């Protein structure tokens, strides 16, 4: 009897503790929070960018060698896409794993639908896209990326550059097949449409208004663009042959197009295998200029006010970041945040930018007006930095 | 293979260039073993996975590269694989470093 009472007491106590831990949380919003990937330890840091503070660490997320995050529309949960096919839903308030599934053998990134109901993951192995209920992480749809390979056999392509688009669509590219596919989540069952694109799309972006989907090409000089207002026109090649007649340098790291820069009616994109940022006129997609930079650009990101373009670089010249004035298109500052800079993230209104240095185990925060360092924070092999304002932006 | 002294002199300017070149390339300076290990896991891991289970590039676990000799792997690292995303690393790594990496991959020591 006594044992039973003790047991009940224990259960009640545990129940209370669980309740208490939720109740003991400070009442707060998530608008100034974010996650930082710690790629070697399979963990993420929950940070507060108002206070420049690390609030805590969540562990057990698997192989994060290539990881990214999208947010639920209430900005409480971050969906972390890991290399090993893991999809982890992290609760930023309790700093715990709310849910986790291993949905493939090898994945590259993901997106959340416009209405917030679906989370889609882009996979290398097996090649295709899987779509989940954002609430429960139950499978809603599997889209194997079938194509016919060079040997004439049916194969599955690696998929890349998955984004959400207006009209509750997902758009992604097939690296091996050279195609762009759109998925209409409003149709029952969801409607998949295929379009021919250029050779080996390696990543892509969607313009902030959700109109243009642009895939960078590894297999040729140029980019494949789709006007999503007119999908019937298919994909067209822009900036064709931007390096014609020149020997391309070995590409030590694939550029990333996420967060690419659009300023003054021009698009700023990283050139593949060249020490250049390409500037294209967005009216007719003609080449305006090629800006020489100190290495092969990986991220080319504009500040929220579009006044500055921040550029990070591929190995081995990856210990610096260069800042370009979007108007004069000249480099105005070269910064040294630490060894092996991997990612940059602007605060929502752009007064600061956070920069991760993998091999210095450091995050450096800069003021974008003075270009001076504001603060440094410790992190273990940090890579991607993702703030919750992404919850309310298309394509992020 | 016997080589005449004259040949050596003939190639001396080239040798000088080759010897000096890494100094200009700045990044080919030899790395410590810890730096090299970090490089392989982190930078090769960007494409091949931190645990070498593959990504954009193929998996590199001992079982995956079983048919390849240390020399063959070394050659792939040195020259890259044309037509794929694997670049040649010879400008950034010394011969000894490439040998070391190949051996580590074969033995699975970095896993």
GROMACS .gro file of C-alpha atoms in nm:
model
  507
    1UNK     CA    1   0.000   0.000   0.000
    2UNK     CA    2   0.271   0.235   0.105
    3UNK     CA    3   0.455   0.140  -0.212
    4UNK     CA    4   0.156   0.229  -0.421
    5UNK     CA    5   0.115   0.565  -0.251
    6UNK     CA    6   0.481   0.634  -0.308
    7UNK     CA    7   0.439   0.539  -0.671
    8UNK     CA    8   0.138   0.764  -0.717
    9UNK     CA    9   0.320   1.043  -0.540
   10UNK     CA   10   0.614   0.989  -0.770
   11UNK     CA   11   0.393   1.000  -1.078
   12UNK     CA   12   0.219   1.316  -0.957
   13UNK     CA   13   0.554   1.468  -0.879
   14UNK     CA   14   0.697   1.386  -1.222
   15UNK     CA   15   0.379   1.518  -1.382
   16UNK     CA   16   0.409   1.840  -1.185
   17UNK     CA   17   0.772   1.878  -1.278
   18UNK     CA   18   0.691   1.840  -1.646
   19UNK     CA   19   0.415   2.097  -1.609
   20UNK     CA   20   0.634   2.317  -1.400
   21UNK     CA   21   0.913   2.320  -1.653
   22UNK     CA   22   0.668   2.453  -1.915
   23UNK     CA   23   0.523   2.698  -1.665
   24UNK     CA   24   0.860   2.802  -1.535
   25UNK     CA   25   0.955   2.924  -1.881
   26UNK     CA   26   0.983   3.299  -1.897
   27UNK     CA   27   0.690   3.448  -2.086
   28UNK     CA   28   0.850   3.566  -2.409
   29UNK     CA   29   0.818   3.595  -2.786
   30UNK     CA   30   1.040   3.418  -3.036
   31UNK     CA   31   1.088   3.708  -3.280
   32UNK     CA   32   1.448   3.772  -3.178
   33UNK     CA   33   1.555   3.411  -3.144
   34UNK     CA   34   1.745   3.188  -3.380
   35UNK     CA   35   1.933   2.861  -3.421
   36UNK     CA   36   2.300   2.810  -3.498
   37UNK     CA   37   2.411   2.474  -3.636
   38UNK     CA   38   2.707   2.312  -3.463
   39UNK     CA   39   2.798   2.083  -3.748
   40UNK     CA   40   3.052   1.849  -3.590
   41UNK     CA   41   2.860   1.772  -3.271
   42UNK     CA   42   2.512   1.736  -3.419
   43UNK     CA   43   2.379   2.010  -3.195
   44UNK     CA   44   2.215   2.351  -3.233
   45UNK     CA   45   2.242   2.662  -3.020
   46UNK     CA   46   1.933   2.864  -2.937
   47UNK     CA   47   2.035   3.229  -2.947
   48UNK     CA   48   1.879   3.565  -2.865
   49UNK     CA   49   1.998   3.831  -3.108
   50UNK     CA   50   1.871   4.125  -2.902
   51UNK     CA   51   2.088   4.023  -2.609
   52UNK     CA   52   2.369   3.859  -2.813
   53UNK     CA   53   2.318   3.564  -2.589
   54UNK     CA   54   2.330   3.186  -2.620
   55UNK     CA   55   2.022   3.060  -2.437
   56UNK     CA   56   2.099   2.692  -2.462
   57UNK     CA   57   2.206   2.394  -2.666
   58UNK     CA   58   1.992   2.115  -2.810
   59UNK     CA   59   2.179   1.791  -2.886
   60UNK     CA   60   2.111   1.471  -3.073
   61UNK     CA   61   2.039   1.598  -3.424
   62UNK     CA   62   2.270   1.358  -3.611
   63UNK     CA   63   2.506   1.447  -3.899
   64UNK     CA   64   2.478   1.821  -3.956
   65UNK     CA   65   2.763   1.848  -4.209
   66UNK     CA   66   2.518   2.017  -4.441
   67UNK     CA   67   2.224   2.153  -4.248
   68UNK     CA   68   1.960   2.421  -4.276
   69UNK     CA   69   1.654   2.538  -4.087
   70UNK     CA   70   1.305   2.664  -4.168
   71UNK     CA   71   1.051   2.786  -3.912
   72UNK     CA   72   0.688   2.717  -3.828
   73UNK     CA   73   0.463   3.013  -3.894
   74UNK     CA   74   0.432   3.083  -3.522
   75UNK     CA   75   0.814   3.093  -3.517
   76UNK     CA   76   0.826   2.864  -3.214
   77UNK     CA   77   0.962   2.556  -3.392
   78UNK     CA   78   1.266   2.520  -3.614
   79UNK     CA   79   1.278   2.230  -3.862
   80UNK     CA   80   1.640   2.125  -3.895
   81UNK     CA   81   1.739   1.933  -4.209
   82UNK     CA   82   2.048   1.719  -4.151
   83UNK     CA   83   2.283   1.545  -4.393
   84UNK     CA   84   2.186   1.197  -4.272
   85UNK     CA   85   1.822   1.238  -4.371
   86UNK     CA   86   1.720   1.349  -4.024
   87UNK     CA   87   1.435   1.598  -3.995
   88UNK     CA   88   1.423   1.740  -3.643
   89UNK     CA   89   1.159   1.973  -3.504
   90UNK     CA   90   1.320   2.185  -3.234
   91UNK     CA   91   1.115   2.382  -2.980
   92UNK     CA   92   1.296   2.713  -2.930
   93UNK     CA   93   1.111   2.792  -2.607
   94UNK     CA   94   1.166   2.467  -2.419
   95UNK     CA   95   1.495   2.408  -2.606
   96UNK     CA   96   1.407   2.045  -2.665
   97UNK     CA   97   1.349   1.816  -2.961
   98UNK     CA   98   0.972   1.815  -3.019
   99UNK     CA   99   0.988   1.548  -3.288
  100UNK     CA  100   1.243   1.378  -3.510
  101UNK     CA  101   1.228   1.141  -3.808
  102UNK     CA  102   1.494   0.989  -4.031
  103UNK     CA  103   1.325   1.030  -4.367
  104UNK     CA  104   1.599   0.929  -4.613
  105UNK     CA  105   1.960   0.819  -4.631
  106UNK     CA  106   2.105   1.151  -4.734
  107UNK     CA  107   1.944   1.493  -4.760
  108UNK     CA  108   2.045   1.843  -4.855
  109UNK     CA  109   1.779   2.086  -4.733
  110UNK     CA  110   1.414   2.170  -4.713
  111UNK     CA  111   1.131   2.419  -4.717
  112UNK     CA  112   0.801   2.492  -4.545
  113UNK     CA  113   0.487   2.563  -4.746
  114UNK     CA  114   0.331   2.906  -4.773
  115UNK     CA  115   0.046   2.800  -4.543
  116UNK     CA  116   0.283   2.638  -4.297
  117UNK     CA  117   0.114   2.298  -4.316
  118UNK     CA  118   0.383   2.107  -4.502
  119UNK     CA  119   0.754   2.060  -4.460
  120UNK     CA  120   0.936   1.929  -4.767
  121UNK     CA  121   1.283   1.773  -4.769
  122UNK     CA  122   1.518   1.753  -5.064
  123UNK     CA  123   1.707   1.423  -5.080
  124UNK     CA  124   2.019   1.292  -5.250
  125UNK     CA  125   1.970   0.930  -5.156
  126UNK     CA  126   1.722   0.811  -5.264
  127UNK     CA  127   1.686   1.110  -5.497
  128UNK     CA  128   1.357   1.291  -5.456
  129UNK     CA  129   1.148   1.507  -5.228
  130UNK     CA  130   0.948   1.393  -4.927
  131UNK     CA  131   0.669   1.604  -4.784
  132UNK     CA  132   0.555   1.590  -4.422
  133UNK     CA  133   0.280   1.728  -4.203
  134UNK     CA  134   0.453   2.012  -4.015
  135UNK     CA  135   0.258   1.933  -3.700
  136UNK     CA  136   0.319   1.558  -3.670
  137UNK     CA  137   0.602   1.496  -3.921
  138UNK     CA  138   0.390   1.220  -4.073
  139UNK     CA  139   0.452   1.153  -4.441
  140UNK     CA  140   0.209   1.330  -4.673
  141UNK     CA  141   0.374   1.259  -5.008
  142UNK     CA  142   0.686   1.103  -5.156
  143UNK     CA  143   0.811   1.229  -5.491
  144UNK     CA  144   1.089   1.010  -5.634
  145UNK     CA  145   1.291   1.215  -5.884
  146UNK     CA  146   1.278   0.964  -6.168
  147UNK     CA  147   1.459   1.034  -6.491
  148UNK     CA  148   1.635   0.839  -6.765
  149UNK     CA  149   2.013   0.845  -6.720
  150UNK     CA  150   2.288   0.848  -6.986
  151UNK     CA  151   2.279   0.469  -7.006
  152UNK     CA  152   1.909   0.488  -7.092
  153UNK     CA  153   1.807   0.341  -6.757
  154UNK     CA  154   1.547   0.466  -6.513
  155UNK     CA  155   1.726   0.634  -6.224
  156UNK     CA  156   1.660   0.874  -5.936
  157UNK     CA  157   1.825   1.215  -5.945
  158UNK     CA  158   1.970   1.403  -5.652
  159UNK     CA  159   1.740   1.696  -5.577
  160UNK     CA  160   1.857   2.044  -5.482
  161UNK     CA  161   1.736   2.401  -5.442
  162UNK     CA  162   1.401   2.321  -5.284
  163UNK     CA  163   1.196   2.632  -5.201
  164UNK     CA  164   0.837   2.722  -5.125
  165UNK     CA  165   0.654   2.942  -5.375
  166UNK     CA  166   0.327   3.138  -5.375
  167UNK     CA  167   0.011   2.939  -5.436
  168UNK     CA  168   0.126   2.679  -5.184
  169UNK     CA  169   0.379   2.530  -5.421
  170UNK     CA  170   0.720   2.375  -5.381
  171UNK     CA  171   0.986   2.409  -5.650
  172UNK     CA  172   1.308   2.211  -5.677
  173UNK     CA  173   1.579   2.110  -5.925
  174UNK     CA  174   1.722   1.775  -6.031
  175UNK     CA  175   2.103   1.780  -6.027
  176UNK     CA  176   2.154   1.470  -6.243
  177UNK     CA  177   1.856   1.519  -6.474
  178UNK     CA  178   1.884   1.892  -6.540
  179UNK     CA  179   1.519   1.960  -6.469
  180UNK     CA  180   1.304   2.186  -6.251
  181UNK     CA  181   0.987   2.043  -6.094
  182UNK     CA  182   0.697   2.229  -5.937
  183UNK     CA  183   0.462   2.070  -5.684
  184UNK     CA  184   0.115   2.219  -5.638
  185UNK     CA  185   0.001   2.137  -5.285
  186UNK     CA  186  -0.347   2.281  -5.348
  187UNK     CA  187  -0.432   2.003  -5.594
  188UNK     CA  188  -0.556   1.665  -5.471
  189UNK     CA  189  -0.341   1.470  -5.508
  190UNK     CA  190  -0.061   1.728  -5.530
  191UNK     CA  191   0.027   1.801  -5.890
  192UNK     CA  192   0.388   1.761  -6.009
  193UNK     CA  193   0.502   1.938  -6.328
  194UNK     CA  194   0.842   1.886  -6.493
  195UNK     CA  195   1.044   2.141  -6.689
  196UNK     CA  196   1.372   2.103  -6.875
  197UNK     CA  197   1.655   2.314  -6.731
  198UNK     CA  198   2.030   2.357  -6.780
  199UNK     CA  199   2.307   2.114  -6.698
  200UNK     CA  200   2.357   2.015  -6.334
  201UNK     CA  201   2.162   2.268  -6.130
  202UNK     CA  202   2.342   2.270  -5.793
  203UNK     CA  203   2.134   2.515  -5.589
  204UNK     CA  204   1.867   2.773  -5.646
  205UNK     CA  205   1.684   3.069  -5.508
  206UNK     CA  206   1.351   3.237  -5.537
  207UNK     CA  207   1.318   3.614  -5.551
  208UNK     CA  208   1.166   3.766  -5.235
  209UNK     CA  209   0.834   3.826  -5.416
  210UNK     CA  210   0.823   3.459  -5.513
  211UNK     CA  211   0.810   3.526  -5.887
  212UNK     CA  212   1.144   3.407  -6.025
  213UNK     CA  213   1.302   3.073  -5.945
  214UNK     CA  214   1.666   3.066  -6.051
  215UNK     CA  215   1.893   2.763  -6.043
  216UNK     CA  216   2.270   2.798  -6.056
  217UNK     CA  217   2.433   2.551  -6.295
  218UNK     CA  218   2.746   2.353  -6.225
  219UNK     CA  219   2.759   2.177  -6.562
  220UNK     CA  220   2.761   2.494  -6.771
  221UNK     CA  221   2.820   2.866  -6.733
  222UNK     CA  222   2.480   3.022  -6.683
  223UNK     CA  223   2.167   2.997  -6.472
  224UNK     CA  224   1.825   2.848  -6.540
  225UNK     CA  225   1.536   3.078  -6.465
  226UNK     CA  226   1.162   3.018  -6.437
  227UNK     CA  227   0.903   3.294  -6.421
  228UNK     CA  228   0.649   3.131  -6.187
  229UNK     CA  229   0.384   3.377  -6.304
  230UNK     CA  230   0.425   3.211  -6.644
  231UNK     CA  231   0.531   2.852  -6.590
  232UNK     CA  232   0.404   2.769  -6.940
  233UNK     CA  233   0.712   2.949  -7.074
  234UNK     CA  234   0.935   2.690  -6.908
  235UNK     CA  235   1.291   2.751  -6.793
  236UNK     CA  236   1.519   2.986  -6.983
  237UNK     CA  237   1.895   3.027  -6.956
  238UNK     CA  238   2.024   3.357  -6.822
  239UNK     CA  239   2.383   3.485  -6.818
  240UNK     CA  240   2.478   3.213  -7.068
  241UNK     CA  241   2.850   3.152  -7.111
  242UNK     CA  242   2.953   3.407  -6.847
  243UNK     CA  243   3.304   3.270  -6.846
  244UNK     CA  244   3.336   3.185  -7.213
  245UNK     CA  245   3.685   3.111  -7.329
  246UNK     CA  246   3.827   3.122  -6.977
  247UNK     CA  247   3.960   2.830  -6.781
  248UNK     CA  248   3.742   2.773  -6.480
  249UNK     CA  249   3.929   2.725  -6.151
  250UNK     CA  250   3.879   2.407  -5.950
  251UNK     CA  251   3.564   2.458  -5.744
  252UNK     CA  252   3.655   2.379  -5.385
  253UNK     CA  253   3.309   2.449  -5.250
  254UNK     CA  254   2.975   2.481  -5.424
  255UNK     CA  255   2.831   2.832  -5.402
  256UNK     CA  256   2.502   2.876  -5.218
  257UNK     CA  257   2.230   3.086  -5.369
  258UNK     CA  258   2.007   3.116  -5.064
  259UNK     CA  259   1.977   3.475  -4.950
  260UNK     CA  260   2.122   3.600  -5.272
  261UNK     CA  261   2.142   3.970  -5.325
  262UNK     CA  262   1.906   4.191  -5.519
  263UNK     CA  263   1.978   4.562  -5.509
  264UNK     CA  264   1.925   4.859  -5.738
  265UNK     CA  265   1.737   4.642  -5.986
  266UNK     CA  266   2.040   4.417  -6.015
  267UNK     CA  267   2.094   4.063  -5.899
  268UNK     CA  268   2.432   3.974  -5.748
  269UNK     CA  269   2.525   3.607  -5.783
  270UNK     CA  270   2.838   3.402  -5.714
  271UNK     CA  271   3.028   3.287  -6.024
  272UNK     CA  272   3.115   2.917  -6.022
  273UNK     CA  273   3.490   2.857  -6.027
  274UNK     CA  274   3.582   3.224  -6.059
  275UNK     CA  275   3.689   3.496  -5.819
  276UNK     CA  276   3.392   3.707  -5.919
  277UNK     CA  277   3.049   3.822  -5.818
  278UNK     CA  278   2.827   3.854  -6.124
  279UNK     CA  279   2.584   4.143  -6.153
  280UNK     CA  280   2.279   4.095  -6.375
  281UNK     CA  281   2.017   4.351  -6.475
  282UNK     CA  282   1.687   4.206  -6.356
  283UNK     CA  283   1.485   4.371  -6.634
  284UNK     CA  284   1.643   4.173  -6.915
  285UNK     CA  285   1.886   3.950  -6.720
  286UNK     CA  286   2.183   4.085  -6.912
  287UNK     CA  287   2.529   4.098  -6.751
  288UNK     CA  288   2.599   4.441  -6.599
  289UNK     CA  289   2.936   4.376  -6.440
  290UNK     CA  290   3.168   4.115  -6.299
  291UNK     CA  291   3.307   4.232  -5.966
  292UNK     CA  292   3.650   4.085  -5.885
  293UNK     CA  293   3.667   3.953  -5.529
  294UNK     CA  294   3.944   3.784  -5.330
  295UNK     CA  295   3.830   3.422  -5.371
  296UNK     CA  296   3.552   3.200  -5.502
  297UNK     CA  297   3.231   3.336  -5.354
  298UNK     CA  298   3.002   3.096  -5.167
  299UNK     CA  299   2.737   3.323  -5.014
  300UNK     CA  300   2.649   3.656  -5.175
  301UNK     CA  301   2.389   3.813  -4.948
  302UNK     CA  302   2.235   4.158  -4.940
  303UNK     CA  303   2.158   4.342  -4.619
  304UNK     CA  304   1.783   4.389  -4.561
  305UNK     CA  305   1.811   4.750  -4.683
  306UNK     CA  306   1.993   4.625  -4.997
  307UNK     CA  307   2.270   4.878  -4.936
  308UNK     CA  308   2.547   4.625  -4.882
  309UNK     CA  309   2.640   4.292  -5.034
  310UNK     CA  310   2.827   4.057  -4.799
  311UNK     CA  311   3.035   3.785  -4.960
  312UNK     CA  312   3.187   3.474  -4.802
  313UNK     CA  313   3.436   3.245  -4.976
  314UNK     CA  314   3.537   2.889  -5.055
  315UNK     CA  315   3.837   2.707  -4.913
  316UNK     CA  316   4.123   2.803  -4.894
  317UNK     CA  317   4.050   3.177  -4.894
  318UNK     CA  318   3.768   3.147  -4.646
  319UNK     CA  319   3.902   3.344  -4.351
  320UNK     CA  320   3.763   3.671  -4.477
  321UNK     CA  321   3.435   3.833  -4.570
  322UNK     CA  322   3.413   4.117  -4.821
  323UNK     CA  323   3.149   4.388  -4.815
  324UNK     CA  324   3.041   4.546  -5.144
  325UNK     CA  325   2.851   4.874  -5.179
  326UNK     CA  326   2.550   4.785  -5.393
  327UNK     CA  327   2.542   5.129  -5.556
  328UNK     CA  328   2.906   5.177  -5.651
  329UNK     CA  329   2.959   4.799  -5.676
  330UNK     CA  330   3.299   4.840  -5.511
  331UNK     CA  331   3.444   4.651  -5.217
  332UNK     CA  332   3.423   4.880  -4.916
  333UNK     CA  333   3.565   4.655  -4.647
  334UNK     CA  334   3.746   4.324  -4.603
  335UNK     CA  335   3.683   4.170  -4.262
  336UNK     CA  336   3.851   3.879  -4.085
  337UNK     CA  337   3.594   3.718  -3.858
  338UNK     CA  338   3.799   3.399  -3.801
  339UNK     CA  339   3.904   3.076  -3.968
  340UNK     CA  340   3.675   2.904  -4.220
  341UNK     CA  341   3.383   3.142  -4.242
  342UNK     CA  342   3.075   2.941  -4.336
  343UNK     CA  343   2.762   3.154  -4.307
  344UNK     CA  344   2.618   3.497  -4.242
  345UNK     CA  345   2.276   3.605  -4.116
  346UNK     CA  346   2.139   3.957  -4.089
  347UNK     CA  347   1.913   4.057  -3.801
  348UNK     CA  348   1.560   4.116  -3.936
  349UNK     CA  349   1.604   4.491  -3.984
  350UNK     CA  350   1.969   4.460  -4.076
  351UNK     CA  351   2.147   4.663  -3.809
  352UNK     CA  352   2.373   4.369  -3.739
  353UNK     CA  353   2.505   4.060  -3.911
  354UNK     CA  354   2.618   3.738  -3.746
  355UNK     CA  355   2.908   3.550  -3.906
  356UNK     CA  356   3.015   3.193  -3.822
  357UNK     CA  357   3.383   3.087  -3.824
  358UNK     CA  358   3.397   2.710  -3.811
  359UNK     CA  359   3.762   2.661  -3.724
  360UNK     CA  360   3.774   2.947  -3.475
  361UNK     CA  361   3.468   2.806  -3.295
  362UNK     CA  362   3.327   3.154  -3.299
  363UNK     CA  363   3.036   3.372  -3.404
  364UNK     CA  364   3.126   3.734  -3.476
  365UNK     CA  365   2.856   3.999  -3.472
  366UNK     CA  366   2.916   4.313  -3.680
  367UNK     CA  367   2.733   4.643  -3.689
  368UNK     CA  368   2.641   4.697  -4.054
  369UNK     CA  369   2.670   5.076  -4.034
  370UNK     CA  370   3.014   5.101  -3.872
  371UNK     CA  371   3.133   4.759  -4.001
  372UNK     CA  372   3.289   4.717  -3.657
  373UNK     CA  373   3.274   4.408  -3.441
  374UNK     CA  374   3.004   4.428  -3.174
  375UNK     CA  375   3.044   4.097  -2.996
  376UNK     CA  376   3.183   3.745  -3.030
  377UNK     CA  377   3.016   3.429  -2.904
  378UNK     CA  378   3.154   3.077  -2.861
  379UNK     CA  379   3.010   2.790  -3.062
  380UNK     CA  380   3.144   2.444  -3.151
  381UNK     CA  381   3.229   2.430  -3.524
  382UNK     CA  382   2.941   2.661  -3.613
  383UNK     CA  383   2.799   2.663  -3.965
  384UNK     CA  384   2.451   2.790  -4.056
  385UNK     CA  385   2.284   3.073  -3.863
  386UNK     CA  386   1.905   3.099  -3.895
  387UNK     CA  387   1.690   3.367  -3.730
  388UNK     CA  388   1.317   3.319  -3.677
  389UNK     CA  389   1.215   3.606  -3.907
  390UNK     CA  390   1.263   3.349  -4.184
  391UNK     CA  391   0.925   3.213  -4.068
  392UNK     CA  392   0.759   3.498  -4.255
  393UNK     CA  393   0.964   3.517  -4.574
  394UNK     CA  394   0.900   3.327  -4.897
  395UNK     CA  395   1.168   3.085  -5.003
  396UNK     CA  396   1.335   3.068  -4.663
  397UNK     CA  397   6.589   0.493  -6.476
  398UNK     CA  398   6.919   0.672  -6.536
  399UNK     CA  399   6.904   1.041  -6.593
  400UNK     CA  400   7.187   1.246  -6.739
  401UNK     CA  401   7.317   1.536  -6.536
  402UNK     CA  402   7.245   1.762  -6.831
  403UNK     CA  403   6.877   1.682  -6.807
  404UNK     CA  404   6.862   1.797  -6.449
  405UNK     CA  405   7.015   2.129  -6.545
  406UNK     CA  406   6.783   2.164  -6.838
  407UNK     CA  407   6.486   2.130  -6.606
  408UNK     CA  408   6.636   2.342  -6.332
  409UNK     CA  409   6.429   2.655  -6.407
  410UNK     CA  410   6.116   2.443  -6.409
  411UNK     CA  411   6.220   2.275  -6.085
  412UNK     CA  412   6.280   2.613  -5.928
  413UNK     CA  413   5.933   2.725  -6.032
  414UNK     CA  414   5.777   2.406  -5.899
  415UNK     CA  415   5.962   2.435  -5.571
  416UNK     CA  416   5.876   2.798  -5.522
  417UNK     CA  417   5.523   2.770  -5.648
  418UNK     CA  418   5.363   2.647  -5.328
  419UNK     CA  419   5.500   2.954  -5.154
  420UNK     CA  420   5.309   3.173  -5.397
  421UNK     CA  421   5.001   2.957  -5.373
  422UNK     CA  422   5.012   3.038  -4.998
  423UNK     CA  423   4.765   2.768  -4.910
  424UNK     CA  424   4.983   2.468  -4.997
  425UNK     CA  425   5.193   2.528  -4.689
  426UNK     CA  426   5.215   2.200  -4.497
  427UNK     CA  427   4.953   2.146  -4.236
  428UNK     CA  428   4.990   1.986  -3.894
  429UNK     CA  429   4.826   1.648  -3.857
  430UNK     CA  430   4.548   1.801  -3.649
  431UNK     CA  431   4.484   2.062  -3.919
  432UNK     CA  432   4.486   1.796  -4.187
  433UNK     CA  433   4.246   1.577  -3.994
  434UNK     CA  434   4.014   1.874  -3.945
  435UNK     CA  435   4.043   1.956  -4.315
  436UNK     CA  436   3.948   1.606  -4.425
  437UNK     CA  437   3.657   1.567  -4.186
  438UNK     CA  438   3.520   1.920  -4.224
  439UNK     CA  439   3.603   2.025  -4.580
  440UNK     CA  440   3.591   1.690  -4.760
  441UNK     CA  441   3.295   1.621  -4.529
  442UNK     CA  442   3.103   1.911  -4.686
  443UNK     CA  443   3.040   1.695  -4.991
  444UNK     CA  444   3.113   1.342  -4.865
  445UNK     CA  445   2.947   1.378  -4.522
  446UNK     CA  446   3.119   1.426  -4.187
  447UNK     CA  447   3.105   1.050  -4.139
  448UNK     CA  448   3.188   0.989  -4.508
  449UNK     CA  449   2.850   0.839  -4.581
  450UNK     CA  450   2.827   1.054  -4.893
  451UNK     CA  451   2.644   1.365  -5.008
  452UNK     CA  452   2.692   1.540  -5.338
  453UNK     CA  453   3.004   1.326  -5.354
  454UNK     CA  454   3.009   0.947  -5.308
  455UNK     CA  455   3.053   0.773  -4.971
  456UNK     CA  456   3.418   0.721  -4.870
  457UNK     CA  457   3.398   0.457  -4.599
  458UNK     CA  458   3.655   0.177  -4.625
  459UNK     CA  459   3.395  -0.062  -4.769
  460UNK     CA  460   3.296   0.194  -5.033
  461UNK     CA  461   3.653   0.246  -5.157
  462UNK     CA  462   3.760  -0.114  -5.115
  463UNK     CA  463   3.840  -0.170  -5.487
  464UNK     CA  464   4.065   0.138  -5.497
  465UNK     CA  465   4.433   0.131  -5.401
  466UNK     CA  466   4.593   0.404  -5.190
  467UNK     CA  467   4.763   0.527  -5.509
  468UNK     CA  468   4.434   0.539  -5.699
  469UNK     CA  469   4.268   0.743  -5.426
  470UNK     CA  470   4.569   0.970  -5.416
  471UNK     CA  471   4.538   1.025  -5.791
  472UNK     CA  472   4.170   1.114  -5.756
  473UNK     CA  473   4.250   1.365  -5.483
  474UNK     CA  474   4.537   1.509  -5.688
  475UNK     CA  475   4.362   1.541  -6.023
  476UNK     CA  476   3.994   1.543  -5.929
  477UNK     CA  477   3.730   1.367  -6.137
  478UNK     CA  478   3.662   1.558  -6.461
  479UNK     CA  479   3.295   1.606  -6.535
  480UNK     CA  480   3.199   1.588  -6.168
  481UNK     CA  481   3.207   1.828  -5.873
  482UNK     CA  482   3.533   1.671  -5.743
  483UNK     CA  483   3.808   1.930  -5.796
  484UNK     CA  484   4.183   1.864  -5.823
  485UNK     CA  485   4.345   1.938  -5.486
  486UNK     CA  486   4.709   1.937  -5.597
  487UNK     CA  487   4.740   2.313  -5.565
  488UNK     CA  488   4.633   2.303  -5.202
  489UNK     CA  489   4.783   1.980  -5.068
  490UNK     CA  490   5.135   1.838  -5.070
  491UNK     CA  491   5.206   1.486  -5.201
  492UNK     CA  492   5.267   1.363  -4.846
  493UNK     CA  493   4.936   1.506  -4.735
  494UNK     CA  494   4.750   1.336  -5.019
  495UNK     CA  495   4.916   1.004  -4.934
  496UNK     CA  496   4.828   1.048  -4.570
  497UNK     CA  497   4.464   1.124  -4.653
  498UNK     CA  498   4.437   0.820  -4.883
  499UNK     CA  499   4.574   0.591  -4.613
  500UNK     CA  500   4.339   0.734  -4.351
  501UNK     CA  501   4.041   0.684  -4.580
  502UNK     CA  502   4.143   0.326  -4.658
  503UNK     CA  503   4.186   0.240  -4.291
  504UNK     CA  504   3.880   0.427  -4.171
  505UNK     CA  505   4.095   0.592  -3.905
  506UNK     CA  506   3.908   0.923  -3.928
  507UNK     CA  507   3.566   0.774  -3.868
   0.00000   0.00000   0.00000
